[in-house]
PDB file of C-alpha atoms and ligand atoms in Angstrom:
ATOM      1  CA  MET A   1      13.130   6.583   8.701  1.00  0.00           C
ATOM      2  CA  ASN A   2      12.383   2.959   7.431  1.00  0.00           C
ATOM      3  CA  LEU A   3       8.552   2.282   7.455  1.00  0.00           C
ATOM      4  CA  ILE A   4       5.862  -0.076   6.520  1.00  0.00           C
ATOM      5  CA  PHE A   5       2.281   0.827   5.889  1.00  0.00           C
ATOM      6  CA  LEU A   6       0.048  -2.321   6.674  1.00  0.00           C
ATOM      7  CA  GLY A   7      -3.806  -2.274   6.247  1.00  0.00           C
ATOM      8  CA  PRO A   8      -6.468  -3.650   4.153  1.00  0.00           C
ATOM      9  CA  PRO A   9      -7.302  -2.476   0.779  1.00  0.00           C
ATOM     10  CA  GLY A  10      -9.153   0.901   0.826  1.00  0.00           C
ATOM     11  CA  ALA A  11      -7.803   1.513   4.375  1.00  0.00           C
ATOM     12  CA  GLY A  12      -6.197   4.922   3.206  1.00  0.00           C
ATOM     13  CA  LYS A  13      -2.695   3.825   3.036  1.00  0.00           C
ATOM     14  CA  GLY A  14      -1.873   5.712  -0.327  1.00  0.00           C
ATOM     15  CA  THR A  15      -3.607   8.798   0.914  1.00  0.00           C
ATOM     16  CA  GLN A  16      -1.736   8.860   4.237  1.00  0.00           C
ATOM     17  CA  ALA A  17       1.524   7.779   2.483  1.00  0.00           C
ATOM     18  CA  GLU A  18       1.644  11.205   0.563  1.00  0.00           C
ATOM     19  CA  ALA A  19       1.833  13.060   3.966  1.00  0.00           C
ATOM     20  CA  ILE A  20       4.338  11.023   5.411  1.00  0.00           C
ATOM     21  CA  ILE A  21       6.710  10.926   2.561  1.00  0.00           C
ATOM     22  CA  ASN A  22       6.490  14.775   2.315  1.00  0.00           C
ATOM     23  CA  GLU A  23       7.119  15.201   6.004  1.00  0.00           C
ATOM     24  CA  PHE A  24      10.028  12.609   6.270  1.00  0.00           C
ATOM     25  CA  LYS A  25      11.393  13.238   2.661  1.00  0.00           C
ATOM     26  CA  ILE A  26      11.524   9.458   1.797  1.00  0.00           C
ATOM     27  CA  PRO A  27      10.203   7.694  -1.205  1.00  0.00           C
ATOM     28  CA  GLN A  28       6.945   5.738  -1.008  1.00  0.00           C
ATOM     29  CA  VAL A  29       7.559   2.271  -2.467  1.00  0.00           C
ATOM     30  CA  SER A  30       4.243   0.957  -3.443  1.00  0.00           C
ATOM     31  CA  THR A  31       4.194  -2.570  -4.967  1.00  0.00           C
ATOM     32  CA  GLY A  32       0.799  -1.963  -6.272  1.00  0.00           C
ATOM     33  CA  ASP A  33       1.963   0.953  -8.310  1.00  0.00           C
ATOM     34  CA  ILE A  34       4.917  -1.073  -9.534  1.00  0.00           C
ATOM     35  CA  ILE A  35       2.825  -3.921 -10.575  1.00  0.00           C
ATOM     36  CA  ARG A  36       0.344  -1.456 -12.315  1.00  0.00           C
ATOM     37  CA  ALA A  37       3.284   0.337 -14.257  1.00  0.00           C
ATOM     38  CA  ALA A  38       4.339  -3.119 -15.333  1.00  0.00           C
ATOM     39  CA  ILE A  39       0.775  -4.137 -16.653  1.00  0.00           C
ATOM     40  CA  ARG A  40       0.728  -0.896 -18.577  1.00  0.00           C
ATOM     41  CA  THR A  41       3.665  -1.895 -20.639  1.00  0.00           C
ATOM     42  CA  GLU A  42       1.957  -5.076 -21.706  1.00  0.00           C
ATOM     43  CA  SER A  43       5.153  -7.208 -21.407  1.00  0.00           C
ATOM     44  CA  ASP A  44       4.603 -10.853 -20.716  1.00  0.00           C
ATOM     45  CA  LEU A  45       5.280 -10.186 -17.045  1.00  0.00           C
ATOM     46  CA  GLY A  46       2.759  -7.420 -17.107  1.00  0.00           C
ATOM     47  CA  LYS A  47       0.163  -9.786 -18.545  1.00  0.00           C
ATOM     48  CA  GLU A  48       1.138 -12.578 -15.754  1.00  0.00           C
ATOM     49  CA  PHE A  49       0.505  -9.585 -13.041  1.00  0.00           C
ATOM     50  CA  LYS A  50      -2.732  -8.794 -14.669  1.00  0.00           C
ATOM     51  CA  SER A  51      -4.034 -12.287 -14.204  1.00  0.00           C
ATOM     52  CA  TYR A  52      -3.629 -11.994 -10.697  1.00  0.00           C
ATOM     53  CA  THR A  53      -4.737  -8.468  -9.985  1.00  0.00           C
ATOM     54  CA  ASP A  54      -7.880  -8.811 -11.844  1.00  0.00           C
ATOM     55  CA  ALA A  55      -8.808 -11.727  -9.738  1.00  0.00           C
ATOM     56  CA  GLY A  56      -7.986  -9.778  -6.552  1.00  0.00           C
ATOM     57  CA  LYS A  57      -5.305 -12.346  -5.880  1.00  0.00           C
ATOM     58  CA  LEU A  58      -1.793 -11.765  -4.529  1.00  0.00           C
ATOM     59  CA  VAL A  59       1.135 -12.033  -7.032  1.00  0.00           C
ATOM     60  CA  PRO A  60       3.626 -14.908  -6.172  1.00  0.00           C
ATOM     61  CA  ASP A  61       5.995 -13.747  -3.452  1.00  0.00           C
ATOM     62  CA  GLU A  62       9.376 -14.339  -5.523  1.00  0.00           C
ATOM     63  CA  LEU A  63       8.229 -11.896  -8.226  1.00  0.00           C
ATOM     64  CA  VAL A  64       7.315  -9.268  -5.554  1.00  0.00           C
ATOM     65  CA  ASN A  65      10.313  -9.749  -3.507  1.00  0.00           C
ATOM     66  CA  ARG A  66      12.753  -9.356  -6.417  1.00  0.00           C
ATOM     67  CA  MET A  67      11.177  -5.977  -7.531  1.00  0.00           C
ATOM     68  CA  VAL A  68      11.342  -4.807  -3.994  1.00  0.00           C
ATOM     69  CA  GLU A  69      14.913  -5.749  -3.443  1.00  0.00           C
ATOM     70  CA  ALA A  70      15.867  -4.012  -6.613  1.00  0.00           C
ATOM     71  CA  ARG A  71      13.836  -0.914  -5.583  1.00  0.00           C
ATOM     72  CA  LEU A  72      15.166  -0.631  -2.198  1.00  0.00           C
ATOM     73  CA  GLY A  73      18.628  -0.671  -3.510  1.00  0.00           C
ATOM     74  CA  GLU A  74      18.099   2.510  -5.661  1.00  0.00           C
ATOM     75  CA  ASP A  75      19.689   5.806  -4.470  1.00  0.00           C
ATOM     76  CA  ASP A  76      16.658   7.624  -3.200  1.00  0.00           C
ATOM     77  CA  CYS A  77      15.971   4.857  -0.690  1.00  0.00           C
ATOM     78  CA  LYS A  78      19.284   5.478   1.224  1.00  0.00           C
ATOM     79  CA  THR A  79      17.590   7.887   3.453  1.00  0.00           C
ATOM     80  CA  GLY A  80      14.763   5.493   4.044  1.00  0.00           C
ATOM     81  CA  PHE A  81      11.472   4.468   2.486  1.00  0.00           C
ATOM     82  CA  LEU A  82       7.871   3.918   3.109  1.00  0.00           C
ATOM     83  CA  LEU A  83       6.750   0.531   2.008  1.00  0.00           C
ATOM     84  CA  ASP A  84       3.090   0.572   0.953  1.00  0.00           C
ATOM     85  CA  GLY A  85       1.424  -2.843   0.178  1.00  0.00           C
ATOM     86  CA  PHE A  86       4.467  -4.787   0.924  1.00  0.00           C
ATOM     87  CA  PRO A  87       4.866  -7.199   2.636  1.00  0.00           C
ATOM     88  CA  ARG A  88       1.646  -8.866   2.078  1.00  0.00           C
ATOM     89  CA  THR A  89       2.671 -12.474   3.377  1.00  0.00           C
ATOM     90  CA  VAL A  90       4.862 -13.749   6.259  1.00  0.00           C
ATOM     91  CA  ALA A  91       7.175 -15.132   3.461  1.00  0.00           C
ATOM     92  CA  GLN A  92       7.504 -11.458   2.036  1.00  0.00           C
ATOM     93  CA  ALA A  93       8.063 -10.255   5.571  1.00  0.00           C
ATOM     94  CA  GLU A  94      10.925 -12.796   5.896  1.00  0.00           C
ATOM     95  CA  ALA A  95      12.286 -12.061   2.813  1.00  0.00           C
ATOM     96  CA  LEU A  96      12.292  -8.232   3.727  1.00  0.00           C
ATOM     97  CA  ASP A  97      14.027  -9.076   6.999  1.00  0.00           C
ATOM     98  CA  GLY A  98      16.914 -10.795   4.987  1.00  0.00           C
ATOM     99  CA  MET A  99      17.157  -7.711   2.508  1.00  0.00           C
ATOM    100  CA  LEU A 100      17.420  -5.303   5.157  1.00  0.00           C
ATOM    101  CA  ASP A 101      20.022  -7.516   7.338  1.00  0.00           C
ATOM    102  CA  LYS A 102      22.100  -7.617   4.041  1.00  0.00           C
ATOM    103  CA  MET A 103      22.043  -3.884   3.815  1.00  0.00           C
ATOM    104  CA  GLY A 104      22.646  -3.297   7.574  1.00  0.00           C
ATOM    105  CA  ARG A 105      19.173  -1.450   8.143  1.00  0.00           C
ATOM    106  CA  LYS A 106      16.486  -1.924  10.532  1.00  0.00           C
ATOM    107  CA  LEU A 107      12.688  -1.007  10.468  1.00  0.00           C
ATOM    108  CA  ASP A 108      11.473   1.839  12.701  1.00  0.00           C
ATOM    109  CA  HIS A 109       8.065   1.370  12.680  1.00  0.00           C
ATOM    110  CA  VAL A 110       4.996  -0.741  11.059  1.00  0.00           C
ATOM    111  CA  LEU A 111       1.881   1.462  11.076  1.00  0.00           C
ATOM    112  CA  LEU A 112      -1.335  -0.469  10.819  1.00  0.00           C
ATOM    113  CA  LEU A 113      -4.104   1.313   9.556  1.00  0.00           C
ATOM    114  CA  GLU A 114      -7.257  -0.215  10.937  1.00  0.00           C
ATOM    115  CA  VAL A 115     -10.903   0.077   9.254  1.00  0.00           C
ATOM    116  CA  ALA A 116     -13.568  -2.489   9.293  1.00  0.00           C
ATOM    117  CA  ASP A 117     -14.613  -4.355   6.140  1.00  0.00           C
ATOM    118  CA  GLU A 118     -17.927  -2.788   5.802  1.00  0.00           C
ATOM    119  CA  VAL A 119     -16.309   0.675   5.582  1.00  0.00           C
ATOM    120  CA  LEU A 120     -13.877  -0.522   2.958  1.00  0.00           C
ATOM    121  CA  VAL A 121     -16.548  -1.360   0.261  1.00  0.00           C
ATOM    122  CA  GLU A 122     -17.734   1.976   0.158  1.00  0.00           C
ATOM    123  CA  ARG A 123     -14.293   3.538   0.178  1.00  0.00           C
ATOM    124  CA  ILE A 124     -13.001   1.274  -2.632  1.00  0.00           C
ATOM    125  CA  THR A 125     -15.871   1.414  -4.936  1.00  0.00           C
ATOM    126  CA  GLY A 126     -15.958   5.137  -4.828  1.00  0.00           C
ATOM    127  CA  ARG A 127     -12.386   5.477  -5.547  1.00  0.00           C
ATOM    128  CA  ARG A 128     -11.255   7.183  -8.969  1.00  0.00           C
ATOM    129  CA  SER A 129      -7.922   8.329 -10.069  1.00  0.00           C
ATOM    130  CA  ASP A 130      -6.624  10.991 -12.359  1.00  0.00           C
ATOM    131  CA  PRO A 131      -4.515   9.431 -14.990  1.00  0.00           C
ATOM    132  CA  ASP A 132      -2.575  12.561 -15.776  1.00  0.00           C
ATOM    133  CA  THR A 133      -1.475  13.212 -12.128  1.00  0.00           C
ATOM    134  CA  GLY A 134      -2.116   9.874 -10.395  1.00  0.00           C
ATOM    135  CA  ARG A 135      -4.159  11.767  -7.632  1.00  0.00           C
ATOM    136  CA  VAL A 136      -6.892   9.625  -6.013  1.00  0.00           C
ATOM    137  CA  TYR A 137     -10.256  11.171  -5.372  1.00  0.00           C
ATOM    138  CA  HIS A 138     -13.388   9.613  -3.805  1.00  0.00           C
ATOM    139  CA  VAL A 139     -16.706  10.429  -5.546  1.00  0.00           C
ATOM    140  CA  THR A 140     -18.372  11.195  -2.096  1.00  0.00           C
ATOM    141  CA  PHE A 141     -15.623  11.710   0.483  1.00  0.00           C
ATOM    142  CA  ASP A 142     -13.165  13.669  -1.600  1.00  0.00           C
ATOM    143  CA  PRO A 143     -14.710  14.741  -4.787  1.00  0.00           C
ATOM    144  CA  PRO A 144     -12.783  15.828  -7.648  1.00  0.00           C
ATOM    145  CA  PRO A 145     -12.878  19.392  -9.266  1.00  0.00           C
ATOM    146  CA  ALA A 146     -15.688  19.505 -12.011  1.00  0.00           C
ATOM    147  CA  ASP A 147     -13.119  20.367 -14.723  1.00  0.00           C
ATOM    148  CA  ILE A 148     -11.222  16.994 -14.425  1.00  0.00           C
ATOM    149  CA  ALA A 149     -14.029  14.781 -13.329  1.00  0.00           C
ATOM    150  CA  ALA A 150     -14.661  13.376 -16.950  1.00  0.00           C
ATOM    151  CA  ARG A 151     -11.145  12.020 -17.358  1.00  0.00           C
ATOM    152  CA  LEU A 152     -11.065  10.182 -13.933  1.00  0.00           C
ATOM    153  CA  ILE A 153     -10.761   6.294 -14.167  1.00  0.00           C
ATOM    154  CA  GLN A 154     -11.532   3.500 -11.791  1.00  0.00           C
ATOM    155  CA  ARG A 155      -8.985   0.824 -11.284  1.00  0.00           C
ATOM    156  CA  SER A 156     -10.140  -2.528 -12.824  1.00  0.00           C
ATOM    157  CA  ASP A 157      -9.754  -4.298  -9.354  1.00  0.00           C
ATOM    158  CA  ASP A 158     -11.836  -1.748  -7.385  1.00  0.00           C
ATOM    159  CA  THR A 159     -15.049  -3.434  -7.992  1.00  0.00           C
ATOM    160  CA  GLU A 160     -17.152  -4.741  -5.177  1.00  0.00           C
ATOM    161  CA  GLU A 161     -16.612  -8.429  -6.826  1.00  0.00           C
ATOM    162  CA  VAL A 162     -12.972  -8.272  -7.010  1.00  0.00           C
ATOM    163  CA  LEU A 163     -12.831  -6.501  -3.532  1.00  0.00           C
ATOM    164  CA  THR A 164     -14.320  -9.677  -2.060  1.00  0.00           C
ATOM    165  CA  SER A 165     -11.380 -11.605  -3.130  1.00  0.00           C
ATOM    166  CA  ARG A 166      -8.784  -8.934  -2.068  1.00  0.00           C
ATOM    167  CA  LEU A 167     -10.191  -8.792   1.478  1.00  0.00           C
ATOM    168  CA  ALA A 168      -9.947 -12.603   1.747  1.00  0.00           C
ATOM    169  CA  GLU A 169      -6.370 -12.488   0.652  1.00  0.00           C
ATOM    170  CA  TYR A 170      -5.938  -9.741   3.307  1.00  0.00           C
ATOM    171  CA  HIS A 171      -7.540 -11.635   6.063  1.00  0.00           C
ATOM    172  CA  GLY A 172      -5.902 -14.985   5.103  1.00  0.00           C
ATOM    173  CA  LYS A 173      -2.331 -13.979   3.984  1.00  0.00           C
ATOM    174  CA  THR A 174      -1.585 -10.537   5.346  1.00  0.00           C
ATOM    175  CA  ALA A 175      -3.149 -10.317   8.585  1.00  0.00           C
ATOM    176  CA  PRO A 176      -0.710 -12.842  10.100  1.00  0.00           C
ATOM    177  CA  LEU A 177       1.808 -10.059   9.793  1.00  0.00           C
ATOM    178  CA  ILE A 178      -0.035  -8.228  12.565  1.00  0.00           C
ATOM    179  CA  PRO A 179       1.357 -10.831  15.282  1.00  0.00           C
ATOM    180  CA  TYR A 180       4.683 -11.235  13.262  1.00  0.00           C
ATOM    181  CA  TYR A 181       5.427  -7.406  13.762  1.00  0.00           C
ATOM    182  CA  GLU A 182       3.798  -7.364  17.318  1.00  0.00           C
ATOM    183  CA  LYS A 183       6.165  -9.977  18.334  1.00  0.00           C
ATOM    184  CA  ALA A 184       9.102  -7.750  16.939  1.00  0.00           C
ATOM    185  CA  ALA A 185       7.566  -4.773  18.888  1.00  0.00           C
ATOM    186  CA  LEU A 186       7.156  -2.691  15.641  1.00  0.00           C
ATOM    187  CA  LEU A 187       3.512  -2.626  15.246  1.00  0.00           C
ATOM    188  CA  ARG A 188       1.724   0.613  15.748  1.00  0.00           C
ATOM    189  CA  ARG A 189      -2.002   0.696  15.416  1.00  0.00           C
ATOM    190  CA  VAL A 190      -3.637   3.795  13.839  1.00  0.00           C
ATOM    191  CA  ASP A 191      -7.477   4.097  13.894  1.00  0.00           C
ATOM    192  CA  GLY A 192      -8.227   4.683  10.150  1.00  0.00           C
ATOM    193  CA  VAL A 193     -11.542   5.960  10.556  1.00  0.00           C
ATOM    194  CA  GLY A 194     -12.184   9.936  10.521  1.00  0.00           C
ATOM    195  CA  SER A 195     -11.062  12.715   8.406  1.00  0.00           C
ATOM    196  CA  LYS A 196      -7.953  12.633   6.414  1.00  0.00           C
ATOM    197  CA  ASP A 197      -6.399  15.126   8.767  1.00  0.00           C
ATOM    198  CA  GLU A 198      -7.403  13.494  11.898  1.00  0.00           C
ATOM    199  CA  ILE A 199      -5.892  10.214  10.620  1.00  0.00           C
ATOM    200  CA  ARG A 200      -2.613  11.934   9.592  1.00  0.00           C
ATOM    201  CA  ALA A 201      -2.474  13.574  12.980  1.00  0.00           C
ATOM    202  CA  ARG A 202      -2.583  10.117  14.648  1.00  0.00           C
ATOM    203  CA  ALA A 203      -0.061   8.643  12.478  1.00  0.00           C
ATOM    204  CA  PHE A 204       2.309  11.760  12.883  1.00  0.00           C
ATOM    205  CA  GLY A 205       1.960  11.490  16.586  1.00  0.00           C
ATOM    206  CA  ILE A 206       3.118   7.855  16.472  1.00  0.00           C
ATOM    207  CA  LEU A 207       6.098   9.142  14.195  1.00  0.00           C
ATOM    208  CA  GLY A 208       7.133  11.919  16.654  1.00  0.00           C
ATOM    209  CA  ARG A 209       5.611  14.825  14.693  1.00  0.00           C
TER     210      ARG A 209
HETATM  211  P1  LIG B   1      -2.643  -2.619  -4.196  1.00  0.00           P
HETATM  212  O1  LIG B   1      -2.516  -1.354  -5.004  1.00  0.00           O
HETATM  213  O2  LIG B   1      -1.544  -2.543  -2.878  1.00  0.00           O
HETATM  214  O3  LIG B   1      -3.990  -2.788  -3.492  1.00  0.00           O
HETATM  215  O4  LIG B   1      -2.263  -3.762  -4.998  1.00  0.00           O
HETATM  216  C1  LIG B   1      -3.026  -4.032  -6.101  1.00  0.00           C
HETATM  217  C2  LIG B   1      -2.729  -5.499  -6.522  1.00  0.00           C
HETATM  218  O5  LIG B   1      -1.462  -5.789  -6.724  1.00  0.00           O
HETATM  219  C3  LIG B   1      -3.028  -6.563  -5.407  1.00  0.00           C
HETATM  220  O6  LIG B   1      -4.317  -6.871  -5.307  1.00  0.00           O
HETATM  221  C4  LIG B   1      -2.247  -7.667  -5.693  1.00  0.00           C
HETATM  222  O7  LIG B   1      -2.891  -8.340  -6.773  1.00  0.00           O
HETATM  223  C5  LIG B   1      -0.885  -6.930  -6.388  1.00  0.00           C
HETATM  224  N1  LIG B   1       0.046  -6.805  -5.341  1.00  0.00           N
HETATM  225  C6  LIG B   1       0.386  -5.582  -4.740  1.00  0.00           C
HETATM  226  N2  LIG B   1       1.487  -5.756  -3.829  1.00  0.00           N
HETATM  227  C7  LIG B   1       1.611  -7.063  -3.633  1.00  0.00           C
HETATM  228  C8  LIG B   1       2.352  -7.861  -2.796  1.00  0.00           C
HETATM  229  N3  LIG B   1       3.346  -7.283  -1.826  1.00  0.00           N
HETATM  230  N4  LIG B   1       2.454  -9.012  -3.028  1.00  0.00           N
HETATM  231  C9  LIG B   1       1.389  -9.571  -3.861  1.00  0.00           C
HETATM  232  N5  LIG B   1       0.806  -9.094  -4.775  1.00  0.00           N
HETATM  233  C10 LIG B   1       0.828  -7.643  -4.741  1.00  0.00           C
END
């Protein structure tokens, strides 16, 4: 199963991705996670990435495309993958089409998780993650157990200010992927408002589970 998860920041792609990868036994390829890992190494490339992420801007296509091509070539992606946060521009989608052609593979579905901007602000600013396990919580909607609450951290780009810029990037550069994949008859819309279980059931229904 070769899947793309599309949707604005805070739509719940990461949360729903977990259920999908467990069900289909495919790896989640999150460009945001790959970029954050590079930033933690404090390499020159990591520093360059940070200048974009902290401003809520997209990292240049060529850099991201190369990382994704390398990742999709790894062994665990042979059975399929769930791309989370990639592609984010039409140029990235075209590059992905080229990569898949070369590998003799095809996309099965592009899931679009739909959530209105007003809802995203509350979701994003309340988001906290556990540095030990990577698990993401929400202070109101998915509160962490009391014994680990103190160690949780907030992503530096999960502030209202940076989110404004991330949403502008989404609407300007990523939303054109909606007609792109609609034309390819791959787009499946999923209402992203509701409980975690309700949204998972909608996504699984589309994926035939
Ligand atoms: P995410 O965790 O998917 O919200 O990504 C966090 C940040 O990483 C984004 O705001 C961008 O700065 C960068 N990023 C992640 N994926 C991409 C991508 N496909 N293209 C460009 N920048 C990306």
